[in-house]
PDB file of N, CA and C in Angstrom:
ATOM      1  N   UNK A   1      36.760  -8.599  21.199  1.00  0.00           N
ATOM      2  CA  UNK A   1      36.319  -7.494  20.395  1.00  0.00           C
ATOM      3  C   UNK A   1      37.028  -6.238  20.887  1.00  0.00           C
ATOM      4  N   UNK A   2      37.627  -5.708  19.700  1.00  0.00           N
ATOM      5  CA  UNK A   2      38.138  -4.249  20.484  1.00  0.00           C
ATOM      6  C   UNK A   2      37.007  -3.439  21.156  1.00  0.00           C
ATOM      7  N   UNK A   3      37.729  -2.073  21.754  1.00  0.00           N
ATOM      8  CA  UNK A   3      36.894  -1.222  22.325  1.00  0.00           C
ATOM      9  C   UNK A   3      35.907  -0.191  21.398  1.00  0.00           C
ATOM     10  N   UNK A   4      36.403   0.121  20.455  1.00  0.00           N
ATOM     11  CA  UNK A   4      35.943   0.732  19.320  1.00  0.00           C
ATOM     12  C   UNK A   4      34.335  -0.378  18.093  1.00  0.00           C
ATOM     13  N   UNK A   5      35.080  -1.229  18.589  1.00  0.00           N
ATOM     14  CA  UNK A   5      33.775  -2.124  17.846  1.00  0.00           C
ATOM     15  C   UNK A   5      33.053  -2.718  18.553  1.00  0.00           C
ATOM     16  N   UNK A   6      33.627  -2.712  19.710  1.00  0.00           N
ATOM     17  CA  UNK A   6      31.863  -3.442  20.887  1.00  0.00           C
ATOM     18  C   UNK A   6      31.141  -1.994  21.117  1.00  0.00           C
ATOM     19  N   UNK A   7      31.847  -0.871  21.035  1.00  0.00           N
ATOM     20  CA  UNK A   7      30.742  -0.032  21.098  1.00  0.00           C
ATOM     21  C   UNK A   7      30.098   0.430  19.910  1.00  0.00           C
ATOM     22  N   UNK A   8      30.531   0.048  18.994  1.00  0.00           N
ATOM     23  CA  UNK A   8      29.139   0.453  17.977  1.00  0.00           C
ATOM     24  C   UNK A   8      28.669  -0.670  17.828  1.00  0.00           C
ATOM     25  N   UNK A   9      28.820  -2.073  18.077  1.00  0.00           N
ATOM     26  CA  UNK A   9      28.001  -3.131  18.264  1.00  0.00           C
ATOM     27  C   UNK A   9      26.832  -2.466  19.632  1.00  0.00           C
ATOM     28  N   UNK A  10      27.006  -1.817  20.341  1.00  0.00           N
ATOM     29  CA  UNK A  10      26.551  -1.376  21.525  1.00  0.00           C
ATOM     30  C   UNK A  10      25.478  -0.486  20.690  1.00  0.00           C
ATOM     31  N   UNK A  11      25.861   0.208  20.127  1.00  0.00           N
ATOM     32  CA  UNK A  11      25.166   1.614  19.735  1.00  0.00           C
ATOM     33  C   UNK A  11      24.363   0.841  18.222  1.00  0.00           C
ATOM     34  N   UNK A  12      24.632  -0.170  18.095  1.00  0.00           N
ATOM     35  CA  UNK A  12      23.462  -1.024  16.731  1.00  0.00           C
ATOM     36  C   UNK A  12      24.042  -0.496  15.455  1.00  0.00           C
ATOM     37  N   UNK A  13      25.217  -0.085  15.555  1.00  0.00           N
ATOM     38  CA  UNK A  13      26.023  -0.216  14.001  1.00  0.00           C
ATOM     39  C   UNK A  13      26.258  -1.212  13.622  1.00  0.00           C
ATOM     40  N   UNK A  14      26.675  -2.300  14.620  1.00  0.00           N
ATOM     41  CA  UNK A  14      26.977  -3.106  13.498  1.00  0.00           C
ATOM     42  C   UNK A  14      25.876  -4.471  13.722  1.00  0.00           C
ATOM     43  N   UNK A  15      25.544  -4.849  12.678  1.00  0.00           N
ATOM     44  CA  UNK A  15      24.378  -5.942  12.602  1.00  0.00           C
ATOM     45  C   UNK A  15      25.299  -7.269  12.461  1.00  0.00           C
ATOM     46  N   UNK A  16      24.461  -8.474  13.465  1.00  0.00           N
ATOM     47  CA  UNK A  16      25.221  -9.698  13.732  1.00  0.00           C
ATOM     48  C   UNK A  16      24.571 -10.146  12.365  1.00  0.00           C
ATOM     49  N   UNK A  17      24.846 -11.409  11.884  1.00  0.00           N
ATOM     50  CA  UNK A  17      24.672 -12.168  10.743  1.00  0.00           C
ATOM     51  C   UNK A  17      22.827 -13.034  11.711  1.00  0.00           C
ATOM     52  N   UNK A  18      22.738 -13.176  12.869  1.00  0.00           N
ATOM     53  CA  UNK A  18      21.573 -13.429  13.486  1.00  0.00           C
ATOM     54  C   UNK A  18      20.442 -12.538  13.472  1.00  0.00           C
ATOM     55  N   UNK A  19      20.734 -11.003  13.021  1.00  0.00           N
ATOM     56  CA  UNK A  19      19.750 -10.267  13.277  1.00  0.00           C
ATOM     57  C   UNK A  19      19.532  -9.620  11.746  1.00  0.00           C
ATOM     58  N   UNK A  20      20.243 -10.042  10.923  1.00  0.00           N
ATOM     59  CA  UNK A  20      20.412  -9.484   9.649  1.00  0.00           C
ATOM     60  C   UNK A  20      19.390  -9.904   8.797  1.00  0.00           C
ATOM     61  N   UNK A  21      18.718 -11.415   8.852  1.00  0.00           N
ATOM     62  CA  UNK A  21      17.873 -11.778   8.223  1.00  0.00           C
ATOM     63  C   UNK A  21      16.532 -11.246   8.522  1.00  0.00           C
ATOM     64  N   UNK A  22      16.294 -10.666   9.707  1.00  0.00           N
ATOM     65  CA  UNK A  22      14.673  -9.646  10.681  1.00  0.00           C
ATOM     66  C   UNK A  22      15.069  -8.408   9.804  1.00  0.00           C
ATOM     67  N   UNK A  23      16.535  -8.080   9.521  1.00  0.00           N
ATOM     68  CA  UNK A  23      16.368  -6.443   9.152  1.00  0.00           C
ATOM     69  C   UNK A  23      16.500  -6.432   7.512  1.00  0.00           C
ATOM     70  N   UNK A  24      16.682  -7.576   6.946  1.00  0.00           N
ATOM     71  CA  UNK A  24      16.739  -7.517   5.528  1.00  0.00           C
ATOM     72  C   UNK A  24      14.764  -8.052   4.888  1.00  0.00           C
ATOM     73  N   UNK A  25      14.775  -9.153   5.328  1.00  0.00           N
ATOM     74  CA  UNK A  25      13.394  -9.655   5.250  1.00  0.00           C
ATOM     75  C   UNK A  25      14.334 -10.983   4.088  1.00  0.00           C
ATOM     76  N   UNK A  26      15.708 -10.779   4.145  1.00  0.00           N
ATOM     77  CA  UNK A  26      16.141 -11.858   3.481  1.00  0.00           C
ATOM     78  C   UNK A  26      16.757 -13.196   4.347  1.00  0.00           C
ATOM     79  N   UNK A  27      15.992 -14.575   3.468  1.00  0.00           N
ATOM     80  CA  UNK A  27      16.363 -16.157   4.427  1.00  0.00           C
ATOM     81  C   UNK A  27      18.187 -15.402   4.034  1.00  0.00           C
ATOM     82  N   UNK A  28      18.612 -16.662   5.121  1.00  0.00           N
ATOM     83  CA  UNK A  28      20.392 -17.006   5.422  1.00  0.00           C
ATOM     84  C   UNK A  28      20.715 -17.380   3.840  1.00  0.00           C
ATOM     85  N   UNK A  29      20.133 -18.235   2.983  1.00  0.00           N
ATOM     86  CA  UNK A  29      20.618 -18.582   1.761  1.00  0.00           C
ATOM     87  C   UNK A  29      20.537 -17.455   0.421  1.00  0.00           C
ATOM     88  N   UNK A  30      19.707 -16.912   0.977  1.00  0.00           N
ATOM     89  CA  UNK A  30      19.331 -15.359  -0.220  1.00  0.00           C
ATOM     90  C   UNK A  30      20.916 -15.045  -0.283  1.00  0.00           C
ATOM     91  N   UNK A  31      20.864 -14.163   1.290  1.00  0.00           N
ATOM     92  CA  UNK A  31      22.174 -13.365   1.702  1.00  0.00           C
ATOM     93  C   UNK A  31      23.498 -14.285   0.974  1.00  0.00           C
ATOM     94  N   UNK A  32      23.474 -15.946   1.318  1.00  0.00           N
ATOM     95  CA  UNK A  32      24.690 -16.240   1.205  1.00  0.00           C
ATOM     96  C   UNK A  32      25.439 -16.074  -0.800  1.00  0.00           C
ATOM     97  N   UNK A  33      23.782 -16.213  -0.954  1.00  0.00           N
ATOM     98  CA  UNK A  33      24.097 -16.404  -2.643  1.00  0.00           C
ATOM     99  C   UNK A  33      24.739 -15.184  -3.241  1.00  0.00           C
ATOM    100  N   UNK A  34      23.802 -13.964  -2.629  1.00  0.00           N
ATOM    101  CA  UNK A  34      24.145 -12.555  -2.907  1.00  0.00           C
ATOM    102  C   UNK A  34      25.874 -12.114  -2.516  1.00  0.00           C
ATOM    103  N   UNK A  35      26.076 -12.735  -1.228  1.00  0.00           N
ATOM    104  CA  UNK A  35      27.394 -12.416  -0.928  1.00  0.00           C
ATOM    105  C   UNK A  35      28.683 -13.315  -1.775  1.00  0.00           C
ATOM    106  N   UNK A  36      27.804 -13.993  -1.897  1.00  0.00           N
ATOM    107  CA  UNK A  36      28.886 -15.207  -3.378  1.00  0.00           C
ATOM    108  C   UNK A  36      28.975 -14.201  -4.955  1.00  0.00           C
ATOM    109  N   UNK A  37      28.021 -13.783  -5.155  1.00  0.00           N
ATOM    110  CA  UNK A  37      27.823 -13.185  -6.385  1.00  0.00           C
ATOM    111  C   UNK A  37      28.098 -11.520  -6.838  1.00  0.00           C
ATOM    112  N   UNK A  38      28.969 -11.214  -4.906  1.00  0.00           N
ATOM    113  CA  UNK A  38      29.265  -9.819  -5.114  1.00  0.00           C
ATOM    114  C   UNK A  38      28.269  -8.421  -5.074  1.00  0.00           C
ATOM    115  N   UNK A  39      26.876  -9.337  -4.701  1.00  0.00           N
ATOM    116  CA  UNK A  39      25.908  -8.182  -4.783  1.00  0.00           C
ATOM    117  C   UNK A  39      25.501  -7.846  -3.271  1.00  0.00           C
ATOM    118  N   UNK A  40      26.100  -8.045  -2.423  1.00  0.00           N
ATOM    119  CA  UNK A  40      25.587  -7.661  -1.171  1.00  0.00           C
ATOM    120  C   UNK A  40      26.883  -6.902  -0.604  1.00  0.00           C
ATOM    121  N   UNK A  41      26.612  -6.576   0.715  1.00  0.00           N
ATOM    122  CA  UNK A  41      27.561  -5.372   1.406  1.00  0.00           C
ATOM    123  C   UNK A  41      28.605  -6.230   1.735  1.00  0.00           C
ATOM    124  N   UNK A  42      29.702  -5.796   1.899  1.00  0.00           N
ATOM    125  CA  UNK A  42      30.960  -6.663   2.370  1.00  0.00           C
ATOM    126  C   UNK A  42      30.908  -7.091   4.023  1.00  0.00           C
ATOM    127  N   UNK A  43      31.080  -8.147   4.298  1.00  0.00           N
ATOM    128  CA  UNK A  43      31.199  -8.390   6.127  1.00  0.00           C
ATOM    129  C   UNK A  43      32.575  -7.943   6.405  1.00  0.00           C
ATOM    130  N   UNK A  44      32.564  -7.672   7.704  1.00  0.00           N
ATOM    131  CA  UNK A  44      33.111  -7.356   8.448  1.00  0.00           C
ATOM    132  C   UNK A  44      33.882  -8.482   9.310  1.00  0.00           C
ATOM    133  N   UNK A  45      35.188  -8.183   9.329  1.00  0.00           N
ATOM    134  CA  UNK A  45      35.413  -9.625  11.060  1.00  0.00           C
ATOM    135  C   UNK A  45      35.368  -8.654  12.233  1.00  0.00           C
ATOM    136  N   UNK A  46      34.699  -9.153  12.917  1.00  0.00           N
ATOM    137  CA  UNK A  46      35.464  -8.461  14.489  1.00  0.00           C
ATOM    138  C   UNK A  46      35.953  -9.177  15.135  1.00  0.00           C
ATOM    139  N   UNK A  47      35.753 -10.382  15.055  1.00  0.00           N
ATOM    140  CA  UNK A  47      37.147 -11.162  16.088  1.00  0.00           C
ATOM    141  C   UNK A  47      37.324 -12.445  14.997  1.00  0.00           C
ATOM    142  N   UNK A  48      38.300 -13.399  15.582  1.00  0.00           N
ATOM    143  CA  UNK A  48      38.445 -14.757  14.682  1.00  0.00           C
ATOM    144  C   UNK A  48      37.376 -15.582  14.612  1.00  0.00           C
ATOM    145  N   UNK A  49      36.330 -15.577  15.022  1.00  0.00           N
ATOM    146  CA  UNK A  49      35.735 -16.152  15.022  1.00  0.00           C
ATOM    147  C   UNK A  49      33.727 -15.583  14.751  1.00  0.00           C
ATOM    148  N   UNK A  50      33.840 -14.539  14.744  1.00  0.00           N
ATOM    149  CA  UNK A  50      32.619 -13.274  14.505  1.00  0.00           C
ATOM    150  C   UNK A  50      32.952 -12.749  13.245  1.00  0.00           C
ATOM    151  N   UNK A  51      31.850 -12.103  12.896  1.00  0.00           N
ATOM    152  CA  UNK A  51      31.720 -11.579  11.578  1.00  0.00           C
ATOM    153  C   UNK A  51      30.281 -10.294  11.928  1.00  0.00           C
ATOM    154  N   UNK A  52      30.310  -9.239  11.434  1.00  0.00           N
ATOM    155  CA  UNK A  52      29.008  -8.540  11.618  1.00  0.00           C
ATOM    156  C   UNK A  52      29.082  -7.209   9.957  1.00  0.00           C
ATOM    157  N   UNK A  53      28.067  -6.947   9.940  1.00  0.00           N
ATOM    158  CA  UNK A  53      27.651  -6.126   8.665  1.00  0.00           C
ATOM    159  C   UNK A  53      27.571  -4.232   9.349  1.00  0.00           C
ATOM    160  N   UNK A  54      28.235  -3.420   9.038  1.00  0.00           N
ATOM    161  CA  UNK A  54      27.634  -2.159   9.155  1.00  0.00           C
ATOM    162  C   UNK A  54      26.148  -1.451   8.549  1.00  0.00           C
ATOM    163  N   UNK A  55      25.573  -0.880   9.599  1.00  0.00           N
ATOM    164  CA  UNK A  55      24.493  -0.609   9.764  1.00  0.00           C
ATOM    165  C   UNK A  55      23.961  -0.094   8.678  1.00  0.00           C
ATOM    166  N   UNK A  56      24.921   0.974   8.223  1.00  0.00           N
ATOM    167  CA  UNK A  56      25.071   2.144   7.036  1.00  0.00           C
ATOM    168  C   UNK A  56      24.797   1.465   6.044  1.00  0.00           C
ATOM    169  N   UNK A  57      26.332   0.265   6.122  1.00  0.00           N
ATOM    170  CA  UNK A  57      25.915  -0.159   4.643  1.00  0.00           C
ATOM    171  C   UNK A  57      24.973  -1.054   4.085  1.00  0.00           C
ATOM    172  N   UNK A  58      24.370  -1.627   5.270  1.00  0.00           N
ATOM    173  CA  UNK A  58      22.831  -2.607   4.943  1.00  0.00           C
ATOM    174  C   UNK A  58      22.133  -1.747   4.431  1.00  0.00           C
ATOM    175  N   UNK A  59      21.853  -0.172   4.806  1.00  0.00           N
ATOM    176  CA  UNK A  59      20.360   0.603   5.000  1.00  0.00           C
ATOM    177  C   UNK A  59      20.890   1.186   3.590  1.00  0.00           C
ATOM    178  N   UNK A  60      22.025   0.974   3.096  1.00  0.00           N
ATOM    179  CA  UNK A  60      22.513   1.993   1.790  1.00  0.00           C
ATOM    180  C   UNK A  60      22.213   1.192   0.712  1.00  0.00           C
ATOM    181  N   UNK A  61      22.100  -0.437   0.943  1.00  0.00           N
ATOM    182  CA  UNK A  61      22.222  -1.536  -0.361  1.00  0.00           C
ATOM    183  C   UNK A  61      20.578  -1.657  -0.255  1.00  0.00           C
ATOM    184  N   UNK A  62      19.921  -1.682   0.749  1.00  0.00           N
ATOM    185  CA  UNK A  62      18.352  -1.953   0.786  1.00  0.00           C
ATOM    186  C   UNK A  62      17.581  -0.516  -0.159  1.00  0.00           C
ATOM    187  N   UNK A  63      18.009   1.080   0.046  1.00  0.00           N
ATOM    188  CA  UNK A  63      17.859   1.969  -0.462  1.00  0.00           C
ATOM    189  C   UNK A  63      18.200   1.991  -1.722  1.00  0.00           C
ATOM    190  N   UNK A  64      18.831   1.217  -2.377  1.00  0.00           N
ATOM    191  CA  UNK A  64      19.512   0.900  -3.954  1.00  0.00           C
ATOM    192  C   UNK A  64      18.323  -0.263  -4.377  1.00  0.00           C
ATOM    193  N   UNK A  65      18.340  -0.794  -3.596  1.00  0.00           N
ATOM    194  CA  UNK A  65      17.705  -1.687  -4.186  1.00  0.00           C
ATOM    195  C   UNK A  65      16.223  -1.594  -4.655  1.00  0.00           C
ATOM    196  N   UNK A  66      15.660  -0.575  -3.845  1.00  0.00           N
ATOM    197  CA  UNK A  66      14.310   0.362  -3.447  1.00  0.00           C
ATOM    198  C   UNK A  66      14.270   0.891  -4.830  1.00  0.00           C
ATOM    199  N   UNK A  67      15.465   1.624  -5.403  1.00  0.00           N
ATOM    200  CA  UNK A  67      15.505   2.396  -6.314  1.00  0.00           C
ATOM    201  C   UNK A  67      15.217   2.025  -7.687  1.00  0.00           C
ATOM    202  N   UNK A  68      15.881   0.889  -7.954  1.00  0.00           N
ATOM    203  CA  UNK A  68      16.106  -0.307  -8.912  1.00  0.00           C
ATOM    204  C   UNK A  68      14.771  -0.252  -9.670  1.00  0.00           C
TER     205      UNK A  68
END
């Protein structure tokens, strides 16, 4: 992981795909369908083998969705 992205992994910008389902209230298959269908936030890679979501843009698609 670069230096720039373990520290906002540090500082809780960026959300692992493990902690995403506690902060959405959505199961792994919700998310996967939503991310198939273009309606969820775009992932992120941070390394070849990791993937994580920005903080911003979870709390910005949950606030839309609030709105709806």
């Amino acid at each position: 992981m670069s230096r720039e992205i373990h520290r906002a992994y540090a500082l809780g910008e960026i959300i692992r795909p493990r902690d995403l389902q506690k902060f959405t209230g959505l199961s792994r298959t919700t998310i996967w369908r939503l991310e198939q269908e273009g309606k969820f936030v775009q992932k992120i890679r941070l390394t070849r083998h990791s993937i994580g979501y920005r903080r911003s843009d979870i709390e910005r698609w949950i606030e839309d969705r609030i709105e709806q």
